[in-house]
Coordinates of C-alpha atoms in Angstrom, one line a residue:
M3 CA 0.2 -0.3 0.4
W4 CA 1.2 4.0 -1.0
C5 CA 1.2 6.5 1.0
A6 CA 0.2 9.3 -1.3
K7 CA 1.5 12.4 0.2
S8 CA 5.3 10.7 0.4
R9 CA 5.2 8.5 -2.4
R10 CA 6.7 5.7 0.0
T11 CA 5.3 2.6 1.0
V12 CA 2.4 3.3 3.9
S13 CA 5.1 1.8 6.9
A14 CA 7.6 4.6 6.2
C15 CA 4.9 7.1 6.5
K16 CA 3.9 6.5 10.2
P17 CA 4.1 9.7 12.5
K18 CA 6.8 10.4 14.9
V19 CA 6.2 9.5 18.4
Y20 CA 6.2 12.5 20.7
F21 CA 6.1 13.0 24.5
P22 CA 5.7 16.7 25.3
L23 CA 7.5 17.5 28.7
L24 CA 4.8 18.2 31.2
N25 CA 5.1 22.1 32.2
S26 CA 3.6 22.5 35.8
A27 CA 4.5 24.0 38.7
K28 CA 4.1 20.8 40.1
P29 CA 5.1 17.6 37.8
I30 CA 3.3 14.5 38.3
S31 CA 5.2 11.8 39.7
D32 CA 3.7 9.8 41.7
I33 CA 1.4 8.3 38.9
K34 CA 1.4 3.7 38.6
L35 CA 0.2 2.3 35.6
A36 CA -1.0 -1.0 35.7
K37 CA -0.1 -3.9 33.1
Y38 CA -1.5 -6.7 32.8
G39 CA 0.7 -8.9 31.3
E40 CA -1.6 -12.0 29.3
W41 CA -3.0 -9.0 27.2
F42 CA -0.4 -6.5 26.8
N43 CA 2.0 -9.1 25.1
D44 CA -1.0 -10.6 23.4
C45 CA -0.3 -9.2 19.8
S46 CA 2.3 -8.7 17.2
D47 CA 6.1 -7.8 18.3
E48 CA 6.0 -4.7 16.8
I49 CA 3.6 -3.3 18.4
R50 CA 4.8 -5.1 21.8
E51 CA 8.2 -3.0 21.2
C52 CA 7.0 0.1 21.0
C53 CA 4.0 0.2 23.7
T54 CA 6.7 -1.0 25.9
N55 CA 9.6 1.6 25.1
A56 CA 6.3 3.9 25.1
L57 CA 5.9 2.3 29.0
H58 CA 10.0 3.0 29.9
R59 CA 9.9 6.6 28.6
L60 CA 7.1 7.7 30.8
H61 CA 9.1 6.0 33.6
K62 CA 12.3 7.7 32.7
Q63 CA 10.8 11.1 31.4
Y64 CA 8.3 11.4 34.7
G65 CA 9.4 9.1 37.1
W66 CA 6.1 7.3 36.5
K67 CA 6.1 3.9 38.1
I68 CA 5.1 0.4 36.1
V69 CA 2.9 -1.9 38.3
E70 CA 2.2 -5.6 36.9
V71 CA -1.2 -7.1 37.9
T72 CA -3.5 -9.7 37.5
I73 CA -7.0 -9.5 36.4
P74 CA -8.6 -13.1 38.2
E75 CA -11.6 -14.5 36.7
I76 CA -11.4 -12.1 33.3
E77 CA -12.8 -14.4 31.3
V78 CA -16.1 -14.5 33.2
M79 CA -16.1 -10.7 32.9
G80 CA -15.8 -10.3 29.9
L81 CA -18.8 -13.1 29.7
A82 CA -21.1 -11.1 31.9
H83 CA -20.3 -8.0 30.2
Y84 CA -21.2 -8.9 27.3
L85 CA -24.5 -10.6 28.5
T86 CA -25.0 -7.1 29.7
I87 CA -24.7 -5.4 26.9
G88 CA -26.5 -8.2 24.3
S89 CA -29.3 -7.8 26.3
E90 CA -29.9 -4.2 27.0
C91 CA -29.7 -3.4 23.4
S92 CA -31.8 -6.5 22.4
T93 CA -34.3 -4.5 25.2
S94 CA -33.7 -0.9 23.5
L95 CA -34.7 -2.5 20.0
S96 CA -36.9 -5.0 20.8
S97 CA -39.7 -3.2 18.5
H98 CA -37.2 -3.0 15.6
L99 CA -35.7 -6.7 15.6
E100 CA -39.4 -7.3 14.6
K101 CA -39.2 -6.2 11.4
L102 CA -35.3 -7.7 10.8
D103 CA -34.6 -10.3 8.4
F104 CA -33.2 -13.1 11.0
K105 CA -31.1 -14.3 7.4
E106 CA -29.2 -11.2 7.4
L107 CA -27.9 -11.6 10.9
G108 CA -25.0 -13.5 12.0
W109 CA -25.5 -16.9 14.0
D110 CA -24.1 -15.5 16.8
V111 CA -27.1 -12.8 17.0
R112 CA -29.7 -15.1 16.3
L113 CA -28.5 -17.7 19.2
F114 CA -29.0 -14.6 21.3
M115 CA -32.2 -13.6 20.4
K116 CA -33.8 -16.7 20.7
G117 CA -32.1 -17.0 24.1
A118 CA -29.8 -19.4 24.3
Y119 CA -27.4 -17.2 25.9
I120 CA -30.4 -16.2 28.6
N121 CA -31.4 -19.2 30.8

């Protein structure tokens, strides 16, 4: 893919990362950033390296601390969130759902609407 502006490939058109200096009378130095490693590392090497560099830069430049955390039962919480959002959407759109052609919907939406996820 080409970048029209520079006539180079898109990967060569990436913007430079810029960290402005915090110009405050009271710099914020007691910030703690939580990093959930399992999700943080679930990406390509290029993205992981970029994000790791950003965290190191925030630590070096501002003194912010990076704290490794674990989130127990996160898969269960994700499922609960999915069900909550689905239920709220289904309720708010119920008057419109009757007019839909079910053949146009994905299988997951059809199962949800038939109550397969809610018992």
